[in-house]
Tab-separated table of C-alpha atoms and ligand atoms in Angstrom:
chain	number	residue	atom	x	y	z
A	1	UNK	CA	123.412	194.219	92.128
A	2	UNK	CA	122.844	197.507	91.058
A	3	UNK	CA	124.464	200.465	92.145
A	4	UNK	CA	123.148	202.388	95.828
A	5	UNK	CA	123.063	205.273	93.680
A	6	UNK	CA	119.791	204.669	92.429
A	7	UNK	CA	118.467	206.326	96.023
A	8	UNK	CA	116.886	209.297	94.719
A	9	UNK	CA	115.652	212.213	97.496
A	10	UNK	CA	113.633	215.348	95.960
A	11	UNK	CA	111.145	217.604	96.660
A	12	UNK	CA	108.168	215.420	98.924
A	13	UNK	CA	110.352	212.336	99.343
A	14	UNK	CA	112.368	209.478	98.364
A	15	UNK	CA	112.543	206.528	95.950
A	16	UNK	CA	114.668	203.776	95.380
A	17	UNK	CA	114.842	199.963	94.531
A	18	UNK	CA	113.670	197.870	97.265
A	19	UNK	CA	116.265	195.448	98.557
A	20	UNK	CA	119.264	197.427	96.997
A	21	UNK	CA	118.878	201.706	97.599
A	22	UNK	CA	115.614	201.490	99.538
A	23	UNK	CA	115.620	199.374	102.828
A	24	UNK	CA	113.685	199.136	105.775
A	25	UNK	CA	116.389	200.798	107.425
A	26	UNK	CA	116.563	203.449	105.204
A	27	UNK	CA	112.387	203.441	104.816
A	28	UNK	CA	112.527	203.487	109.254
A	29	UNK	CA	115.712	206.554	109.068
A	30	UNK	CA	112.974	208.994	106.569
A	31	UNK	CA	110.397	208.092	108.974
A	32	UNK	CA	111.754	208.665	112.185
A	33	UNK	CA	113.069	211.928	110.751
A	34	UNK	CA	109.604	213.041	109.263
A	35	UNK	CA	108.094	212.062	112.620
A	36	UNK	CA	110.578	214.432	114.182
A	37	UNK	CA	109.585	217.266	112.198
A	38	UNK	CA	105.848	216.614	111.901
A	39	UNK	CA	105.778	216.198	116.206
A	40	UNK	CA	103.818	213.900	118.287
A	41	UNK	CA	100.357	213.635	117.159
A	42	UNK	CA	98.228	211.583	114.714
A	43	UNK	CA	100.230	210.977	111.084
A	44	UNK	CA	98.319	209.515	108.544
A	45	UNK	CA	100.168	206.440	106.474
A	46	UNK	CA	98.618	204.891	103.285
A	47	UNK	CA	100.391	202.925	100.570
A	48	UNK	CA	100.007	201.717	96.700
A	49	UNK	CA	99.224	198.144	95.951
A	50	UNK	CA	102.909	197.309	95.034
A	51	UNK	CA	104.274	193.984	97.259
A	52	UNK	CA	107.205	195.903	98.814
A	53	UNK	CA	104.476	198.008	100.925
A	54	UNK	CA	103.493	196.363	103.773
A	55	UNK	CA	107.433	195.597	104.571
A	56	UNK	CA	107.913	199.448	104.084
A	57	UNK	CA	105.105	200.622	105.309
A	58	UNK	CA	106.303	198.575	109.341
A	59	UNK	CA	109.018	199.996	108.991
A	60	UNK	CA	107.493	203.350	108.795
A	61	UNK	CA	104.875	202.749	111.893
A	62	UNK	CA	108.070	201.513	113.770
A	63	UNK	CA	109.655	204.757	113.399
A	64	UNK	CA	106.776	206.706	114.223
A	65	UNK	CA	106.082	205.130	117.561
A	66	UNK	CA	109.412	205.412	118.379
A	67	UNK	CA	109.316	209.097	117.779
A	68	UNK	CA	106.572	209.209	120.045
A	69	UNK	CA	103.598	209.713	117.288
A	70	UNK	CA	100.282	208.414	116.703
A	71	UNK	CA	100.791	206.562	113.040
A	72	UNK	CA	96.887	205.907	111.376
A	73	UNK	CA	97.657	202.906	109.172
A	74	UNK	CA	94.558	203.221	106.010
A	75	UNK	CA	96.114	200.614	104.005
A	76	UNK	CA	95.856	200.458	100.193
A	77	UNK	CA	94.646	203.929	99.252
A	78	UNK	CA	94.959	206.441	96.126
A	79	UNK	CA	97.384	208.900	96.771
A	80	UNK	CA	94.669	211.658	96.437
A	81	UNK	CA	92.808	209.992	99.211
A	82	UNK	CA	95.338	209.900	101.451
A	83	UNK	CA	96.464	213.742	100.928
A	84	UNK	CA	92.488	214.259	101.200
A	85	UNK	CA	92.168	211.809	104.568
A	86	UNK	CA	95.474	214.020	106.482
A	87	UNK	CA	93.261	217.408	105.944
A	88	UNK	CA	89.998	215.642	106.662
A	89	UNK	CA	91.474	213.872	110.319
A	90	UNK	CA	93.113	216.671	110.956
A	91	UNK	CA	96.249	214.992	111.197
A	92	UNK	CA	99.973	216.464	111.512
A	93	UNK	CA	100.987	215.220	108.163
A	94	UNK	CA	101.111	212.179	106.184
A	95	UNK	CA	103.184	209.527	104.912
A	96	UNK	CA	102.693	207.756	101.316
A	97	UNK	CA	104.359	204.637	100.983
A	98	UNK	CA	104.497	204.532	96.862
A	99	UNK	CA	106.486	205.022	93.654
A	100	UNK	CA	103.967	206.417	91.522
A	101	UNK	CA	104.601	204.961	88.265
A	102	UNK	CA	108.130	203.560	88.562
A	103	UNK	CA	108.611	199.580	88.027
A	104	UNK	CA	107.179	197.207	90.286
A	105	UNK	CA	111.115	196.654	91.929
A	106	UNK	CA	110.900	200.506	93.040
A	107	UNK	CA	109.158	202.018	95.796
A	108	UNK	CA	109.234	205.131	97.983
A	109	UNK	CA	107.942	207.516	100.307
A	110	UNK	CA	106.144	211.022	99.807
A	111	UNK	CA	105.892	212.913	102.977
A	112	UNK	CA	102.736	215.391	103.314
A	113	UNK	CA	102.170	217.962	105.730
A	114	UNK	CA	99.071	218.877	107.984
A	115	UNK	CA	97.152	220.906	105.060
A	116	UNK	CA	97.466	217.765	103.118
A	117	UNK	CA	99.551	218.239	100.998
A	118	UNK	CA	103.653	217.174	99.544
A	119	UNK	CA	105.833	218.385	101.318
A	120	UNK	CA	107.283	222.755	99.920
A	121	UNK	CA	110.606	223.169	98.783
A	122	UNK	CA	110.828	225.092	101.971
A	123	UNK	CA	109.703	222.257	104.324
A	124	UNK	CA	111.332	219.549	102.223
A	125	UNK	CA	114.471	221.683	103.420
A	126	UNK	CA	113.711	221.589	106.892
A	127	UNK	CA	112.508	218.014	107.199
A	128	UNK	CA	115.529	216.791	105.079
A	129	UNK	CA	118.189	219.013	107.864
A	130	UNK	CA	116.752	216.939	110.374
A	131	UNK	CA	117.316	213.422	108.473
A	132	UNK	CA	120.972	214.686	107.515
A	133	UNK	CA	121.367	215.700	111.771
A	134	UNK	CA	120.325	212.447	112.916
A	135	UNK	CA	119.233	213.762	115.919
A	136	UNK	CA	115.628	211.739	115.957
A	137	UNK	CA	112.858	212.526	118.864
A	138	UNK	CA	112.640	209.245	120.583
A	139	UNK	CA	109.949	208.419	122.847
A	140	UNK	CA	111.079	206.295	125.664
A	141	UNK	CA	109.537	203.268	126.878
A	142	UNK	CA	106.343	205.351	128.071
A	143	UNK	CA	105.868	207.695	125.700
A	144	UNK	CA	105.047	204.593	122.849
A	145	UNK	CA	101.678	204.621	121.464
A	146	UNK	CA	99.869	201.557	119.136
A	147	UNK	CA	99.475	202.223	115.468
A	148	UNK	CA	95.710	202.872	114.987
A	149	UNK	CA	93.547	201.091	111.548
A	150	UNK	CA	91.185	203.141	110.147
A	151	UNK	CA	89.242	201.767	107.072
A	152	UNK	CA	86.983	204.945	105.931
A	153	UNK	CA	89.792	206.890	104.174
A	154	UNK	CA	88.216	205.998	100.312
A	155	UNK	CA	85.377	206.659	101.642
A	156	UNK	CA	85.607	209.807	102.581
A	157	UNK	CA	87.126	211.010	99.537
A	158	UNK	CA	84.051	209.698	97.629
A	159	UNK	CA	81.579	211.915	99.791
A	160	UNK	CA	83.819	214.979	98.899
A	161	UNK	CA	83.336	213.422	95.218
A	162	UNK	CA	79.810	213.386	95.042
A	163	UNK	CA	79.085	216.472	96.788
A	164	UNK	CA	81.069	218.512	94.343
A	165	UNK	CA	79.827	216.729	91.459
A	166	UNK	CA	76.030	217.327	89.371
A	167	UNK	CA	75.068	213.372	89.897
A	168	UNK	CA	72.064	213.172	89.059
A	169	UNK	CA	72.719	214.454	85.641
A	170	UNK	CA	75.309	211.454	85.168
A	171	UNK	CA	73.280	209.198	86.642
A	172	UNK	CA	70.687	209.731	84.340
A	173	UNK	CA	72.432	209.326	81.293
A	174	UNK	CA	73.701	205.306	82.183
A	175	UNK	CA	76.948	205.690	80.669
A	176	UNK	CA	78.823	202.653	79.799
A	177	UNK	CA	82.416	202.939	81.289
A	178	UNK	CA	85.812	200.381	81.130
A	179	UNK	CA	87.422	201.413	83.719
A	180	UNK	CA	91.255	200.242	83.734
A	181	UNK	CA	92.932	200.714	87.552
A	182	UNK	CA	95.725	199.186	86.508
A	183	UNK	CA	96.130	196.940	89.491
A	184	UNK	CA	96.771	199.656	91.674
A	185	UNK	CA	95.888	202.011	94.549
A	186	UNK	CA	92.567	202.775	92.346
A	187	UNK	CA	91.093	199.803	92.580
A	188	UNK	CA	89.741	200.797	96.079
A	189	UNK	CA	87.737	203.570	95.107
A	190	UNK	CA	86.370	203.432	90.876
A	191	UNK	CA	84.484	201.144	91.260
A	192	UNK	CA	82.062	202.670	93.797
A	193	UNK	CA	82.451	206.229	92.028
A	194	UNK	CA	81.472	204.795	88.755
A	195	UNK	CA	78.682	202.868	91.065
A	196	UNK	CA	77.495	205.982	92.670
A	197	UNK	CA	77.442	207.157	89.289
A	198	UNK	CA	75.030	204.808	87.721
A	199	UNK	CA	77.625	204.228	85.694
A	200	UNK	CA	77.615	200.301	83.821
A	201	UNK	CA	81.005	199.223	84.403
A	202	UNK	CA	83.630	196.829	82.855
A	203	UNK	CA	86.419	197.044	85.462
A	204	UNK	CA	90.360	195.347	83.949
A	205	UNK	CA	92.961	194.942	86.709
A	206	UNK	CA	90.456	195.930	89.545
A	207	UNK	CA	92.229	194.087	92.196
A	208	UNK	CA	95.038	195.846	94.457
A	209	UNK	CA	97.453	193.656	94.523
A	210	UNK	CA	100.049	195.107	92.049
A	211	UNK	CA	99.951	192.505	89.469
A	212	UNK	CA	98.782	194.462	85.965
A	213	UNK	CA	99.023	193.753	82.608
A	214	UNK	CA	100.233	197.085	81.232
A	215	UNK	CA	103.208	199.018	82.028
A	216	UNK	CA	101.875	201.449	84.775
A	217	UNK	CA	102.124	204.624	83.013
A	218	UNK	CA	99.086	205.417	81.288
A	219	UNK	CA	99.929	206.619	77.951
A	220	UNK	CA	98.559	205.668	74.634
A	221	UNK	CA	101.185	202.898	73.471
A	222	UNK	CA	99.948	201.034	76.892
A	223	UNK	CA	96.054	201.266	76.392
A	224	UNK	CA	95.843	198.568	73.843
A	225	UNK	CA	93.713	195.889	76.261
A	226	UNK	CA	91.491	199.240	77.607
A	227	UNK	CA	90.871	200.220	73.677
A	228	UNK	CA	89.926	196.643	72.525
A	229	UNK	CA	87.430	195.811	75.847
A	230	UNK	CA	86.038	199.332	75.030
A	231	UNK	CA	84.870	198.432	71.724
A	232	UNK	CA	84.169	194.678	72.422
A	233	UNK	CA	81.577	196.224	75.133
A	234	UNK	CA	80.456	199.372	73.413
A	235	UNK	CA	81.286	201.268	76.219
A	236	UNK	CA	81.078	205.330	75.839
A	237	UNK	CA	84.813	206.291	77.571
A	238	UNK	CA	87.602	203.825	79.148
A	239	UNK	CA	89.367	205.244	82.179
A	240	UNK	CA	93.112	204.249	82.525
A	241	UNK	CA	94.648	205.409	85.860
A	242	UNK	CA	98.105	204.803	87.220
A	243	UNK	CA	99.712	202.969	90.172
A	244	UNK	CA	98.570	205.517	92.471
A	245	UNK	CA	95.469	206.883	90.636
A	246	UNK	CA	96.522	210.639	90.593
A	247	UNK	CA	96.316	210.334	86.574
A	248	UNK	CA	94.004	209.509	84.247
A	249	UNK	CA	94.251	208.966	80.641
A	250	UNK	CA	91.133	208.591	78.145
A	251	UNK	CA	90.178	206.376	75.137
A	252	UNK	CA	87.145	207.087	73.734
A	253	UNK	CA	84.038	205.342	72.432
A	254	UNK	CA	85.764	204.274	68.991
A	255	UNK	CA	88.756	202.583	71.471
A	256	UNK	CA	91.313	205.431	70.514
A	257	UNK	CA	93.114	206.731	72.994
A	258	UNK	CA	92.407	210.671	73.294
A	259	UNK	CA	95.981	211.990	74.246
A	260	UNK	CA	97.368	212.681	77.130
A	261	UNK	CA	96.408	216.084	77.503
A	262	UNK	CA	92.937	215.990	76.592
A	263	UNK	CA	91.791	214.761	80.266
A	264	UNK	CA	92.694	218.695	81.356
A	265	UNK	CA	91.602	220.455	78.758
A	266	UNK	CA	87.894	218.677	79.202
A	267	UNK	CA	88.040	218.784	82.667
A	268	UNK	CA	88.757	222.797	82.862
A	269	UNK	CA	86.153	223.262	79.866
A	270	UNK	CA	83.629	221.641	82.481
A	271	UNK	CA	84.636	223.453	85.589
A	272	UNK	CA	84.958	226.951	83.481
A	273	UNK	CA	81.537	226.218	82.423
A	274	UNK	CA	80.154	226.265	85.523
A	275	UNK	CA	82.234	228.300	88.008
A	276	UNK	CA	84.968	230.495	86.296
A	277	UNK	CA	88.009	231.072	87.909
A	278	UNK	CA	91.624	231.390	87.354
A	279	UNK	CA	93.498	228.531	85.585
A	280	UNK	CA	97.030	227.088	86.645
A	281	UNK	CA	98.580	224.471	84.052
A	282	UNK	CA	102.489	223.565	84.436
A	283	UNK	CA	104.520	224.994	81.100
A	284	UNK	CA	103.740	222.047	79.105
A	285	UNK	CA	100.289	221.931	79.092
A	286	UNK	CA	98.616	222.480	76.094
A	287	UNK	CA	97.919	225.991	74.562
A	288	UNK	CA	93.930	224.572	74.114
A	289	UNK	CA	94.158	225.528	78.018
A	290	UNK	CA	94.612	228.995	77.128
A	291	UNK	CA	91.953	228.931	74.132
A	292	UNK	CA	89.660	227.517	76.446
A	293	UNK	CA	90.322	229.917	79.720
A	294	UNK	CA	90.529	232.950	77.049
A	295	UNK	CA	86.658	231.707	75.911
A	296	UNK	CA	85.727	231.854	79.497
A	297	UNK	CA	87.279	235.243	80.237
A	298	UNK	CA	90.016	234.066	82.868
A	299	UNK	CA	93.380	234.115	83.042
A	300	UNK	CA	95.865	231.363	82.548
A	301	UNK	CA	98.868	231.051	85.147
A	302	UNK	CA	101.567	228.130	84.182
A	303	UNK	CA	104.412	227.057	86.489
A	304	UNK	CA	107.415	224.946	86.791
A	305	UNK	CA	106.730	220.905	85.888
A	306	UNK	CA	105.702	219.513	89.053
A	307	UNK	CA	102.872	219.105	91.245
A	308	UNK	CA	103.764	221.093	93.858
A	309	UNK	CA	104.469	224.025	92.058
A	310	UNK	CA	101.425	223.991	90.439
A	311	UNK	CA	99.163	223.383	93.974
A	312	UNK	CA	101.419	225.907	95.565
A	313	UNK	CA	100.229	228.577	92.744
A	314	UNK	CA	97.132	227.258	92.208
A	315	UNK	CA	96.106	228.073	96.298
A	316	UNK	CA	97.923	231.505	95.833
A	317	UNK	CA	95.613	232.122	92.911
A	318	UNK	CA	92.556	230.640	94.396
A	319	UNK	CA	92.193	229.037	90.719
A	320	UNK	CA	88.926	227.123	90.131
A	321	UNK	CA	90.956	224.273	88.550
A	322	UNK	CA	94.716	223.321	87.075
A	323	UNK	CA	97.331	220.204	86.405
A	324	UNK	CA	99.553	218.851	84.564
A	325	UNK	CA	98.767	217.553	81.037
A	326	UNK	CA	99.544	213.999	81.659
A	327	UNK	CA	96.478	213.580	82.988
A	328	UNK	CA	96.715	215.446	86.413
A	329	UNK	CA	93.504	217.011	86.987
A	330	UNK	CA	93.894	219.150	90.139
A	331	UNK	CA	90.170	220.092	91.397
A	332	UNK	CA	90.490	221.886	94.290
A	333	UNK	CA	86.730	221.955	95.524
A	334	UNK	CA	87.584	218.666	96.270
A	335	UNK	CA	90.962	218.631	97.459
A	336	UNK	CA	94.520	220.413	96.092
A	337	UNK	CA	96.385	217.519	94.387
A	338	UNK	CA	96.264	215.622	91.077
A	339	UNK	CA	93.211	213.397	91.228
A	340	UNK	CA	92.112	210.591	89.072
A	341	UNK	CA	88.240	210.519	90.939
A	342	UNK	CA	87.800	214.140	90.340
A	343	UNK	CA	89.173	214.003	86.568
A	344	UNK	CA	86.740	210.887	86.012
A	345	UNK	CA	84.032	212.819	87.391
A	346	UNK	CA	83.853	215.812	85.459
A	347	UNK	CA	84.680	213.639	82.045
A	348	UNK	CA	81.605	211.798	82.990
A	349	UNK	CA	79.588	215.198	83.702
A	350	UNK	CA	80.902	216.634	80.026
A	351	UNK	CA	79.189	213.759	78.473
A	352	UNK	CA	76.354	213.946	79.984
A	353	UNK	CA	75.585	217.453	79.940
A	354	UNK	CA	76.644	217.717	76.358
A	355	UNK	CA	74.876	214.565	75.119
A	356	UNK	CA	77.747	213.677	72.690
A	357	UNK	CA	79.759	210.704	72.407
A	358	UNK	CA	83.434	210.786	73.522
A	359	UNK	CA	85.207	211.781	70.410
A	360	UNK	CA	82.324	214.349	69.553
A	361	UNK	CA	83.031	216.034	72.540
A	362	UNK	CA	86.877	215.767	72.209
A	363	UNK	CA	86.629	217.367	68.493
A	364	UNK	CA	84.636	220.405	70.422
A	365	UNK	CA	88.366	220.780	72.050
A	366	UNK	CA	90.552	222.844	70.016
A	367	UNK	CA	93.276	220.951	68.556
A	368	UNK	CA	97.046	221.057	68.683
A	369	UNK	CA	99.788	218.225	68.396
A	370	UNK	CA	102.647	217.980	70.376
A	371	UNK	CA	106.505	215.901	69.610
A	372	UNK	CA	108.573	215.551	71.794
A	373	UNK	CA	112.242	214.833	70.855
A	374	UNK	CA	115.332	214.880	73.129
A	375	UNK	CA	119.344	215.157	71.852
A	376	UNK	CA	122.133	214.316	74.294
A	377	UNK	CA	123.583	216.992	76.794
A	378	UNK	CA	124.693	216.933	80.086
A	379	UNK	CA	123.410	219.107	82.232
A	380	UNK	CA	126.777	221.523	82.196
A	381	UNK	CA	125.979	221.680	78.107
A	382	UNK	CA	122.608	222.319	78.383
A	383	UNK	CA	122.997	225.494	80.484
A	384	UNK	CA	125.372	226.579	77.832
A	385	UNK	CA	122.999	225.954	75.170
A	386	UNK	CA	119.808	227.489	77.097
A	387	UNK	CA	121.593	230.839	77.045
A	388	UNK	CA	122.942	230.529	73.658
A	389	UNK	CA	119.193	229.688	72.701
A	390	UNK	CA	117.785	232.552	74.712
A	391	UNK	CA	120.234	235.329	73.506
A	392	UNK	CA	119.218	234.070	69.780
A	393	UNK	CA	115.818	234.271	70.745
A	394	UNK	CA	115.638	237.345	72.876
A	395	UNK	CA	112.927	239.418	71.194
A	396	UNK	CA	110.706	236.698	71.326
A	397	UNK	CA	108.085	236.141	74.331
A	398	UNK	CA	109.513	233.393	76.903
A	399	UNK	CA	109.704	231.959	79.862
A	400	UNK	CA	113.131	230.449	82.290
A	401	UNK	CA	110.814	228.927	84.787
A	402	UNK	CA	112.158	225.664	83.286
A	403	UNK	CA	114.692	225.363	81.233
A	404	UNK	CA	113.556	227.887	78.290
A	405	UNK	CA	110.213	227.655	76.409
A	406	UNK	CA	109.761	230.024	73.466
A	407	UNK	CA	106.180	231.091	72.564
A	408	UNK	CA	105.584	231.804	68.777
A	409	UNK	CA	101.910	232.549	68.907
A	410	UNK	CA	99.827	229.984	68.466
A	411	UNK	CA	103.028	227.507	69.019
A	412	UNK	CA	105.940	227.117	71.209
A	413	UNK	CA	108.893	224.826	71.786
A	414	UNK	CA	110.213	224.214	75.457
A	415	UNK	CA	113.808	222.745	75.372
A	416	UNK	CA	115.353	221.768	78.969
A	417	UNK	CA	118.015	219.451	80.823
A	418	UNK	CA	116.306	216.338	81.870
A	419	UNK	CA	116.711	215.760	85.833
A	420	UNK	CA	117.348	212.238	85.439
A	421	UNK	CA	118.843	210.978	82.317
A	422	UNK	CA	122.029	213.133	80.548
A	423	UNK	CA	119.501	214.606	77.473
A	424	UNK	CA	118.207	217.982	76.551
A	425	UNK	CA	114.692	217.458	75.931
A	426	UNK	CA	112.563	219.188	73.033
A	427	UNK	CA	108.728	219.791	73.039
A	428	UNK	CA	106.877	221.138	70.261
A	429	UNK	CA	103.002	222.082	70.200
A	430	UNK	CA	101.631	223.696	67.285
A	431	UNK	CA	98.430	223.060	65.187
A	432	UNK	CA	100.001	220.546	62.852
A	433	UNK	CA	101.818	217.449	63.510
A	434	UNK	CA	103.828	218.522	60.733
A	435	UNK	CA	104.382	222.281	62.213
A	436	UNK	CA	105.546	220.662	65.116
A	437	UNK	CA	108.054	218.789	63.771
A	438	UNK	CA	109.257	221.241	62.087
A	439	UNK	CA	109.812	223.342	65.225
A	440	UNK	CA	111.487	220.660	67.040
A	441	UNK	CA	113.833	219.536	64.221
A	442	UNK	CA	114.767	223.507	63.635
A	443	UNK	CA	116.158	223.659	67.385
A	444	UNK	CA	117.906	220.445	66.975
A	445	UNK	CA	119.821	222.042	64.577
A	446	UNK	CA	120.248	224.897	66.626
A	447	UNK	CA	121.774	222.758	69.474
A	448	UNK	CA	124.099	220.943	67.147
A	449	UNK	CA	125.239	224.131	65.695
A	450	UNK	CA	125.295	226.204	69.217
A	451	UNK	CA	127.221	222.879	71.278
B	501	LIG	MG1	101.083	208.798	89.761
């Protein structure tokens, strides 16, 4: 058996392996700790499609009525839609029964709060004193509700879609899409955007049931099926989403994958193009954000990895778009979070407004290559090194948000502790692959020399 340890409790929530860290018990303690601090009202609970959820997810509503709420089970649901549905019902907060991306023996729970949204670093501190107190509202006999089913959750999220997106222009157009769900949470919603659409659609691993033939994380090495069914069919663009649809990776009409950052850099191009605002990326993403905003006249604002740091500064900005580079398109005219519907969306309105096919319109990005490399350290030795690394580097322009990135004009390198494995980590973007390389293999050597 493996070790308890494997419990892991950050900012929004927990995960752990169900059976062995992550119990019913421990799924029912979160919950009647979150229902504590949320109070007694309606909180909204959705899941991903993995076969640990409906076990969690009872254990959740049986902590909730016991803390005197009013739990909303919407069953299988993206976790956009269900940050979208706890805004939209007006709801206390929410409760997302999923592991994003982990393996199909993990699972977890994200709590959300009444704006619909994860869960601060400030209120993750309050909610988590309550759950280390132990000192859980309870009800009494009396005071216990019944856990109410509401069904319209995806469908409200595809209203918001459509309202915010030009679809008549798609629709005319008749794209050709493979859309790859991945067996997950976004199998309850593609389909009828790409529908809506007037989209002609090849759908793999459609069904929500957690059974998928790729390893849930959609990056290139795991597209092979998506590539091959997009050529066999001749399809413009294949969609790959995760477990719980807040990313979305591309392979375009050729069947090559278009990198992981390319979904943002499209889908701010297209937003930019019609409604400039501000711009929020996380440190990583790629410097065509900035080439992009800096075409469009707005400013660029990057934050710590993470979603919530980059929705928390995105609202303070009132940015017209932001995200992550693996494929987290946050679009907040539709809702604040990473959102796979809202990435597909505006991919769909690029090619249609510009008339191109999909690696036309991706050479129309400009171009940079990222490595990414990592050398062992424990966390203790990469603190020493980040300030060895800094003082060496002191005149140049960078940023400690995260670990330490270095910007050398048109390329950077970010080096910084992993937060769950005992390695350094070392990202590179320049224009060449080559450049790149170089970058990273120049601060290896600087680590080995500076341990
Ligand atoms: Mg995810």
């Amino acid at each position: 058996m493996k070790s308890k340890s494997s419990l892991k409790v950050g900012i929004s929530g927990v995960r752990g392996i169900v059976g062995d860290s992550l119990s019913p018990q421990v799924a029912a303690r979160f919950a009647a700790a979150f229902g504590t601090y949320a109070g007694r009202a309606r909180i909204i609970v959705g899941r991903d499609a993995r076969s640990s959820g409906p076990m969690l997810t009872e254990a959740v509503f049986s902590a909730l009525l016991a803390a005197g709420c009013r739990p909303v089970d919407i069953g299988i649901c993206p976790i956009p839609t269900i940050l979208l549905y706890v805004k939209e019902r007006r709801a206390l907060g929410g409760v997302a029964v999923t592991a994003s991306h982990n393996p199909g023996e993990w699972n977890g729970l994200k709590f959300i709060s009444g704006r619909g949204l994860y869960l601060n670093p400030a209120e993750t501190a309050e909610f988590l004193d309550i759950y280390h107190q132990g000192d859980f509202a309870f009800a009494g006999a009396e005071g216990i509700r019944t856990v109410e089913r509401e069904d319209g959750a995806p469908h409200a999220h595809l209203r918001r879609l459509l309202r915010n997106l030009d679809v008549e222009a798609v629709r005319k157009r008749k794209l050709r899409v493979v859309a790859d769900c991945a067996g997950g949470a976004g199998s309850v919603l593609m389909p009828a955007l790409l529908e809506e659409l007037g989209c002609r659609t090849v759908l793999i691993d459609a069904v929500p049931d957690g059974s998928c033939s790729r390893p849930s994380e959609p990056t290139p090495e795991n597209l092979s099926e998506l590539s091959r069914t997009v050529v066999k069919n001749r399809a413009d663009i294949g969609f790959a989403q995760d477990a719980d649809a807040d990313r979305l990776a591309l392979v375009d009409e050729k069947g090559r994958p278009m990198g992981e950052d390319m979904t943002l850099a499209l889908a701010v191009r297209r937003v930019l193009g019609g409604k400039p605002g501000p711009v929020v990326v996380n440190l990583s993403a790629s410097l065509a954000i900035d080439d992009i905003a800096r075409e469009a006249g707005v400013p660029v604002f990057r934050t710590k990895i993470g979603e919530t740091h980059v929705v928390e500064e995105l609202l303070r900005r009132k940015a017209a778009i932001g995200g992550e580079g693996n494929g987290g398109v946050v679009w907040p005219a539709v809702h604040p979070c990473r959102d796979s519907f809202a990435a597909a969306g505006l991919i769909l309105e690029s090619l249609a407004a510009s008339n191109r096919t999909a690696s036309a319109l991706r050479r129309t990005i400009p171009s940079y290559v990222l490595v990414k490399d990592k050398v062992e350290g424990t966390p203790d030795q990469a603190h020493r090194i980040l300030a060895r690394l800094k003082k060496r580097h002191g005149r140049r322009e960078i940023s400690t948000l995260d670990g330490l990135k270095i910007f050398f004009g048109r390329s950077w390198v970010h080096v910084r502790p992993s937060n769950t494995e005992p390695f350094i980590r070392i990202t590179a973007e320049a224009k060449t692959k080559a450049a790149a390389e170089r970058l990273v293999q120049s601060f290896k050597d600087d680590i080995r020399e500076l341990s």
